[in-house]
PDB file of C-alpha atoms in Angstrom:
ATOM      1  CA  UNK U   1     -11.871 -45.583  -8.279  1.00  0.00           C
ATOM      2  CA  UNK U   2     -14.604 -46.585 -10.870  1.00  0.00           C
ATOM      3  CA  UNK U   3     -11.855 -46.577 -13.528  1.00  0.00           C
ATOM      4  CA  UNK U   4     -10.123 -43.179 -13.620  1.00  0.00           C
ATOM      5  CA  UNK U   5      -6.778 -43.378 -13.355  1.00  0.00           C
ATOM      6  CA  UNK U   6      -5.667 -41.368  -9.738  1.00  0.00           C
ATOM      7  CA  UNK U   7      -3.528 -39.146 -12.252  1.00  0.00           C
ATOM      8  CA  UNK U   8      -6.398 -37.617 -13.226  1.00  0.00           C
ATOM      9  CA  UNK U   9      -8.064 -36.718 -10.522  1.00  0.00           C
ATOM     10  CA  UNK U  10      -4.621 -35.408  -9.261  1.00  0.00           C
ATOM     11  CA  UNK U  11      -4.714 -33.151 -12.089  1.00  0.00           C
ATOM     12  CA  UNK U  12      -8.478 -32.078 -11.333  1.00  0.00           C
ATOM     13  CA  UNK U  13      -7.475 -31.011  -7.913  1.00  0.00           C
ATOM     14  CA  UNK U  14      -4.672 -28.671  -9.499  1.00  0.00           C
ATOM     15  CA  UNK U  15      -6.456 -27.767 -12.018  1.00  0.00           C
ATOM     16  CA  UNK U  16      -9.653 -26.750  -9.347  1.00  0.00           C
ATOM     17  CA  UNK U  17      -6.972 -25.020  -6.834  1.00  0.00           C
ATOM     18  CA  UNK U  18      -4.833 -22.938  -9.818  1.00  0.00           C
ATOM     19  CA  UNK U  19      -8.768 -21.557 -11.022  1.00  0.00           C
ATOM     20  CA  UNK U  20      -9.428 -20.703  -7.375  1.00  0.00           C
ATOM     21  CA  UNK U  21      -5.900 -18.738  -7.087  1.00  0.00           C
ATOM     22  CA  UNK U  22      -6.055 -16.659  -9.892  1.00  0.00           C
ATOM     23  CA  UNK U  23      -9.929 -15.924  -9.622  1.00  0.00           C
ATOM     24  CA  UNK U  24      -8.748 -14.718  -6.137  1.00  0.00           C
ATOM     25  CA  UNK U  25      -5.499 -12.970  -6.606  1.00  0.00           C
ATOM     26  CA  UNK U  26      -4.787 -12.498 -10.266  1.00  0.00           C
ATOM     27  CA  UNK U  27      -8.014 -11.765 -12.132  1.00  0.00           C
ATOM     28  CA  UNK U  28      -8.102  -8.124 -13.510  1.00  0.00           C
ATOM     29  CA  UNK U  29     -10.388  -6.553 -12.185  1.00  0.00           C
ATOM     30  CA  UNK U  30     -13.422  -4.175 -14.178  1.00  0.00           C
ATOM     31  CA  UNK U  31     -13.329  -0.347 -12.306  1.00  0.00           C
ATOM     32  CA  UNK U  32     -16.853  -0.980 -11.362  1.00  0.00           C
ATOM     33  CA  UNK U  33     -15.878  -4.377  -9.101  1.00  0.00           C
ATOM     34  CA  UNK U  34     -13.002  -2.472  -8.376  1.00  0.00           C
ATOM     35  CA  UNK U  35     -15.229  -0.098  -6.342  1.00  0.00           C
ATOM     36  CA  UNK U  36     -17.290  -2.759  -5.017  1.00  0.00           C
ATOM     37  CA  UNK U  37     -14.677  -4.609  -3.428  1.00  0.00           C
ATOM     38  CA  UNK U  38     -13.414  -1.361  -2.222  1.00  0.00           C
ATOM     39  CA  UNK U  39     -16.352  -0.854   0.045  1.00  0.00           C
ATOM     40  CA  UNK U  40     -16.591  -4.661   1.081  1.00  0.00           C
ATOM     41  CA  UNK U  41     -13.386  -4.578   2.823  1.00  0.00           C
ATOM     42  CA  UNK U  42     -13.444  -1.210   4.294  1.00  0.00           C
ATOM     43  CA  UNK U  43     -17.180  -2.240   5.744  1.00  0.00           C
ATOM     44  CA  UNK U  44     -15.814  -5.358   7.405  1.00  0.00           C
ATOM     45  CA  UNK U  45     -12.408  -3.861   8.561  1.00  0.00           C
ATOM     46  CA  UNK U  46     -10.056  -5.349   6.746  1.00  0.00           C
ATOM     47  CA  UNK U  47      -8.172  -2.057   5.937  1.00  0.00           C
ATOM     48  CA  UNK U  48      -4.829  -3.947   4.607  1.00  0.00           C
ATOM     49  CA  UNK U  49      -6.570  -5.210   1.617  1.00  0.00           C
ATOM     50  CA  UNK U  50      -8.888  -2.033   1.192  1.00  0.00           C
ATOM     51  CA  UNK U  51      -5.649  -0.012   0.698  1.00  0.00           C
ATOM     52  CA  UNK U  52      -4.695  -2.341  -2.140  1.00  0.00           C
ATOM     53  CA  UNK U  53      -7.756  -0.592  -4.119  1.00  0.00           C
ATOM     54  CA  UNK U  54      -6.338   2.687  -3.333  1.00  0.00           C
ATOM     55  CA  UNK U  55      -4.040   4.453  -5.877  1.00  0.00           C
ATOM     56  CA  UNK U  56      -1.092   5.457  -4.451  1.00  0.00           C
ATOM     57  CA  UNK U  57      -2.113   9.690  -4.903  1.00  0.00           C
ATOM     58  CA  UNK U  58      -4.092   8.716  -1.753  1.00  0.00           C
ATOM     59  CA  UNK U  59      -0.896   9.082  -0.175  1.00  0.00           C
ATOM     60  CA  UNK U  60      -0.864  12.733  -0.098  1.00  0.00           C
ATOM     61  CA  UNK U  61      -4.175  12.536   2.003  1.00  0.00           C
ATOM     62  CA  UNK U  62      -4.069   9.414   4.245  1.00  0.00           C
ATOM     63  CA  UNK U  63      -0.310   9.802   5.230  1.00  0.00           C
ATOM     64  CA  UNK U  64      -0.604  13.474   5.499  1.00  0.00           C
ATOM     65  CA  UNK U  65       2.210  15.489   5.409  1.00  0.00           C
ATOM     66  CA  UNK U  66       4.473  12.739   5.114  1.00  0.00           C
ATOM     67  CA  UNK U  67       4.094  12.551   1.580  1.00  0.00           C
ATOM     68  CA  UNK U  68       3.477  15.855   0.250  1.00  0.00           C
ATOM     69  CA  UNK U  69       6.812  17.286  -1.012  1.00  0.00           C
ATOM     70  CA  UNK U  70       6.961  13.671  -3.076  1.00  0.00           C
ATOM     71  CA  UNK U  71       6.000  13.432  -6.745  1.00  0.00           C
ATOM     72  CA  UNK U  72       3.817  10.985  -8.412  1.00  0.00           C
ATOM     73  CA  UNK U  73       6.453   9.224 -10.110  1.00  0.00           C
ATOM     74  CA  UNK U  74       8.594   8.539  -7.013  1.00  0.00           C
ATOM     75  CA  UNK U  75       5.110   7.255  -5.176  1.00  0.00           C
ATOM     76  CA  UNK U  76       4.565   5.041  -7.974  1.00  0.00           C
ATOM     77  CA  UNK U  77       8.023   3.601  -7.133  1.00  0.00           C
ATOM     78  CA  UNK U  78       7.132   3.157  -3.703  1.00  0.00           C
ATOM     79  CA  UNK U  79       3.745   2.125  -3.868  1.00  0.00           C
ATOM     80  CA  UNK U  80       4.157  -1.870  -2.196  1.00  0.00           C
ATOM     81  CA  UNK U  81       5.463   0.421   0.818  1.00  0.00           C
ATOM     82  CA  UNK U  82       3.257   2.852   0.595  1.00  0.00           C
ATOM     83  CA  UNK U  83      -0.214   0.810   0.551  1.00  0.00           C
ATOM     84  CA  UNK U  84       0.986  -0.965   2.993  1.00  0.00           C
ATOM     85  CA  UNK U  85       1.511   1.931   5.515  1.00  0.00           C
ATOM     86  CA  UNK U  86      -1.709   3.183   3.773  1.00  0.00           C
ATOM     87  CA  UNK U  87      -3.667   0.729   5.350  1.00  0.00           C
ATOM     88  CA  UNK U  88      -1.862   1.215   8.996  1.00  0.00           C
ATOM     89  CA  UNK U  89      -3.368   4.379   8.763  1.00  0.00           C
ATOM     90  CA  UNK U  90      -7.023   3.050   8.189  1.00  0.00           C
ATOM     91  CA  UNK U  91      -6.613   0.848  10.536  1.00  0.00           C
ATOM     92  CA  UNK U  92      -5.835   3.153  13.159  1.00  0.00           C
ATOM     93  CA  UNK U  93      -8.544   6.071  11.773  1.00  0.00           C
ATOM     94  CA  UNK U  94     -11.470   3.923  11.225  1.00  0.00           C
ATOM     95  CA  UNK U  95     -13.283   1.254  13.391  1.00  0.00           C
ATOM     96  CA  UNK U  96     -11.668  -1.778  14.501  1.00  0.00           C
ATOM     97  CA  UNK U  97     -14.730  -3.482  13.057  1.00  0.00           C
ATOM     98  CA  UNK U  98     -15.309  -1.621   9.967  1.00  0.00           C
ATOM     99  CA  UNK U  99     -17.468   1.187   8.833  1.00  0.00           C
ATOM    100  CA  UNK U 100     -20.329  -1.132   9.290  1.00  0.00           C
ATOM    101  CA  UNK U 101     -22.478  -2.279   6.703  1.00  0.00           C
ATOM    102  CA  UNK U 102     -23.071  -0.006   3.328  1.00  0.00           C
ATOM    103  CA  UNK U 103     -24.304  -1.571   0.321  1.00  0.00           C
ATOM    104  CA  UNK U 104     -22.523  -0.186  -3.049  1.00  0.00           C
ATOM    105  CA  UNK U 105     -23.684  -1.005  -6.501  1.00  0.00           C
ATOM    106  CA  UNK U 106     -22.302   0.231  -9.644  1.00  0.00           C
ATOM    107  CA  UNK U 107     -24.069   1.735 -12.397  1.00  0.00           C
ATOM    108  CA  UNK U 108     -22.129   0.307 -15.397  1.00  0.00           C
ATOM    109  CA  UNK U 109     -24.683   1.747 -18.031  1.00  0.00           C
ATOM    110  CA  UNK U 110     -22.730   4.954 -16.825  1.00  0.00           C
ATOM    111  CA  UNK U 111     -19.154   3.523 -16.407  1.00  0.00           C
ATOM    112  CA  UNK U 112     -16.929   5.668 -18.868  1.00  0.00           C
ATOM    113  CA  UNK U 113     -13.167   3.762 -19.757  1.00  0.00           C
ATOM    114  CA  UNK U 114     -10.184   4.579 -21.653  1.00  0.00           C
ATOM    115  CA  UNK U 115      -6.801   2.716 -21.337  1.00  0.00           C
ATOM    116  CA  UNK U 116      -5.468   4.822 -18.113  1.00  0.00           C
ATOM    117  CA  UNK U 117      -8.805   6.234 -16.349  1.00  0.00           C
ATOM    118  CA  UNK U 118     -12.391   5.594 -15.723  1.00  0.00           C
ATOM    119  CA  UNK U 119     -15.249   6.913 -14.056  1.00  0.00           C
ATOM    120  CA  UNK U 120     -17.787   4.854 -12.256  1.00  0.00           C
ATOM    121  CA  UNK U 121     -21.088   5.812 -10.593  1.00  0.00           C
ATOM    122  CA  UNK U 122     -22.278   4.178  -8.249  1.00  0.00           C
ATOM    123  CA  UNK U 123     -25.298   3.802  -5.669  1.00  0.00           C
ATOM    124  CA  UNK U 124     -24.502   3.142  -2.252  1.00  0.00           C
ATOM    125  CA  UNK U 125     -27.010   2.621   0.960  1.00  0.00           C
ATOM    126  CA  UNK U 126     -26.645   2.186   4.427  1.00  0.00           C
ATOM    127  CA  UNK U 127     -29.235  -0.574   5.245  1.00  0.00           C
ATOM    128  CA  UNK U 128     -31.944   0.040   7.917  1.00  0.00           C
ATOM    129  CA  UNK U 129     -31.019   3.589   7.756  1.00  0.00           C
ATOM    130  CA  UNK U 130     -31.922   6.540   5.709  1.00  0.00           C
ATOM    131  CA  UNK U 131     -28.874   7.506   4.319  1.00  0.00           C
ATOM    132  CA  UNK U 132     -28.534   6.580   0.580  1.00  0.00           C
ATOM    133  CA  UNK U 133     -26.679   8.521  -2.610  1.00  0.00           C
ATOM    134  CA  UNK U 134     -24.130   8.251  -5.206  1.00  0.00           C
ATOM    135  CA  UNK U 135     -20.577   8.637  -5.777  1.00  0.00           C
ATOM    136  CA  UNK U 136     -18.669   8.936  -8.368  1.00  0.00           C
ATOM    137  CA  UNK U 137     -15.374   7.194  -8.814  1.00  0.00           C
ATOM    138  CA  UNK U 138     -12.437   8.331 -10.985  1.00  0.00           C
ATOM    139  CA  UNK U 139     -10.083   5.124 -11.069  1.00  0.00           C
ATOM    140  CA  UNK U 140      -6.599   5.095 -12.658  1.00  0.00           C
ATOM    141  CA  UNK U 141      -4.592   1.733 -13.963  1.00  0.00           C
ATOM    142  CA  UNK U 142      -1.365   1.773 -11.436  1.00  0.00           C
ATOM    143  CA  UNK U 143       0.539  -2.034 -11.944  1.00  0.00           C
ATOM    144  CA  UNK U 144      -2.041  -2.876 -14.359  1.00  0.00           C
ATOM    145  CA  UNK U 145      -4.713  -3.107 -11.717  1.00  0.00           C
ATOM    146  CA  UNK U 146      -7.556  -0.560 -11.722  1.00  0.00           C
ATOM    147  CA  UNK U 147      -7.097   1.706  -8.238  1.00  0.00           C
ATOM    148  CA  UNK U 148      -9.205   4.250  -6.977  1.00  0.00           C
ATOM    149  CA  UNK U 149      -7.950   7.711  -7.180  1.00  0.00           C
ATOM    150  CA  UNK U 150     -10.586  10.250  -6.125  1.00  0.00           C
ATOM    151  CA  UNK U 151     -14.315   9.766  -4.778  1.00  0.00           C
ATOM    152  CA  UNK U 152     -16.937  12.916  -4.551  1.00  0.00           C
ATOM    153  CA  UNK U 153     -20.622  12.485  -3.576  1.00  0.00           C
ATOM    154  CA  UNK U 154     -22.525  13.302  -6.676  1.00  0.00           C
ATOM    155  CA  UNK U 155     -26.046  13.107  -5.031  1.00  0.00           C
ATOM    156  CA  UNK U 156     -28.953  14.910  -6.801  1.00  0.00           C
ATOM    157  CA  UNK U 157     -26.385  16.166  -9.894  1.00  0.00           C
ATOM    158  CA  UNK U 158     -27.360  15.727 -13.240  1.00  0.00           C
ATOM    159  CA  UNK U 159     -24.470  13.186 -14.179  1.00  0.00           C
ATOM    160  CA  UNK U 160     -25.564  13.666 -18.143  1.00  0.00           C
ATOM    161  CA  UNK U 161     -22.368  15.153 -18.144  1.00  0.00           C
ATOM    162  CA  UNK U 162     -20.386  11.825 -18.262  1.00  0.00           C
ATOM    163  CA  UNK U 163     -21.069  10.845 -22.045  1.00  0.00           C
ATOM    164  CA  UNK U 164     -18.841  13.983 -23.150  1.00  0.00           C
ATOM    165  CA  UNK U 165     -16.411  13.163 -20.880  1.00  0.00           C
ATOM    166  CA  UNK U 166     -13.070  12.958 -23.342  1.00  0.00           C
ATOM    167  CA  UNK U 167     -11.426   9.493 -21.800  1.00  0.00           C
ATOM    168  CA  UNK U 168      -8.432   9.904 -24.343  1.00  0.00           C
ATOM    169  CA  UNK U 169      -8.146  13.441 -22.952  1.00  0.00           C
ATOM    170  CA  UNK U 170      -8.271  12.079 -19.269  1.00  0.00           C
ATOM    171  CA  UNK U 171      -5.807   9.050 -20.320  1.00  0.00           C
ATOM    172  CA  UNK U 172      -3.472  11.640 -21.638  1.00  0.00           C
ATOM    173  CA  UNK U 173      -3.257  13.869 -18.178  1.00  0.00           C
ATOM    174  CA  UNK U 174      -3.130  10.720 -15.724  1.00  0.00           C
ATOM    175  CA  UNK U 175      -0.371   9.820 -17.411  1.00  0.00           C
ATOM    176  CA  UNK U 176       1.467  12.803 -17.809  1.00  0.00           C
ATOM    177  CA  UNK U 177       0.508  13.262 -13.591  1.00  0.00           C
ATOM    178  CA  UNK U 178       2.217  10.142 -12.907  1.00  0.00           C
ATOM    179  CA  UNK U 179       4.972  10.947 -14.946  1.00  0.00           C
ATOM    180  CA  UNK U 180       5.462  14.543 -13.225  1.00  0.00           C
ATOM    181  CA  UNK U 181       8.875  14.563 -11.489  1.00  0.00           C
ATOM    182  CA  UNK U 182       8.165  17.183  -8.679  1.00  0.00           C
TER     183      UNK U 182
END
């Protein structure tokens, strides 16, 4: 075929499918896509992969009380387990379909990171409707993947506050959480 040896486009093919593998399952992640992709699959139901997003302190609230005598550490060793039943419980709380359509964008002008935590604002809107605010997102690195750990509504706050956030500070407490025996 117009002189290429069928070797290489053997190799292309691999080459094009390996790319499309670890763009889709290996590529670490930024917290602010983090977030996005959060909301993308919890808006078209597909709770499984939502709860790999989640960090596993979500535990304590999704799987409520099953979880709440255990301590971070031990979660952390159960977390493949846990996410997994994490998302059986979406599943089963939320719409079959999804929480319908709500557009999230992050605000990475505001995104504060250290090595173990970050913060991310973002925007979110629920098209054709009125409702429309922010959140903002404190994400911890669990398995070397960024996973969210809390969400609060920060609507109409001033969030000047951010820039003095301490991230070393914050690094240095999600740690020692995680490494809290009970």
């Amino acid at each position: 075929m117009f002189g290429i040896p069928k070797w290489n486009i053997a190799l292309i093919v691999v080459l094009l499918a390996g790319m499309f593998g670890y763009a889709t399952y290996f590529d670490v992640s930024t917290p602010e896509k983090t977030v996005e992709k959060f909301y993308q699959l919890l808006g078209t139901g597909k709770y499984d992969q939502a709860a790999e997003y989640l960090s596993v302190n979500w535990a304590y609230s999704v799987l409520f009380p099953k979880y709440n005598n255990t301590a971070p550490s031990e979660l952390l060793k159960r977390e493949s387990a846990i996410r997994k039943e994490m998302g059986q419980a979406l599943a089963q709380n939320l719409p079959e379909a999804g929480t319908g359509e709500l557009k999230v964008t992050a605000r990475p002008s505001l995104t504060r990171s250290g090595s173990k935590a970050a913060l991310v604002v973002c925007d979110y809107r629920v098209p054709n409707s009125k409702v429309q605010g922010q959140q903002l997102a404190l994400l911890v690195k669990e398995s070397g993947r960024w996973r969210l750990f809390e969400l609060s509504d920060v609507t109409g706050y001033d969030l000047g506050f951010l820039k003095d956030v301490n991230m070393e500070d914050l690094d240095s407490k999600m740690n020692s959480f995680f490494q809290a025996k009970g």
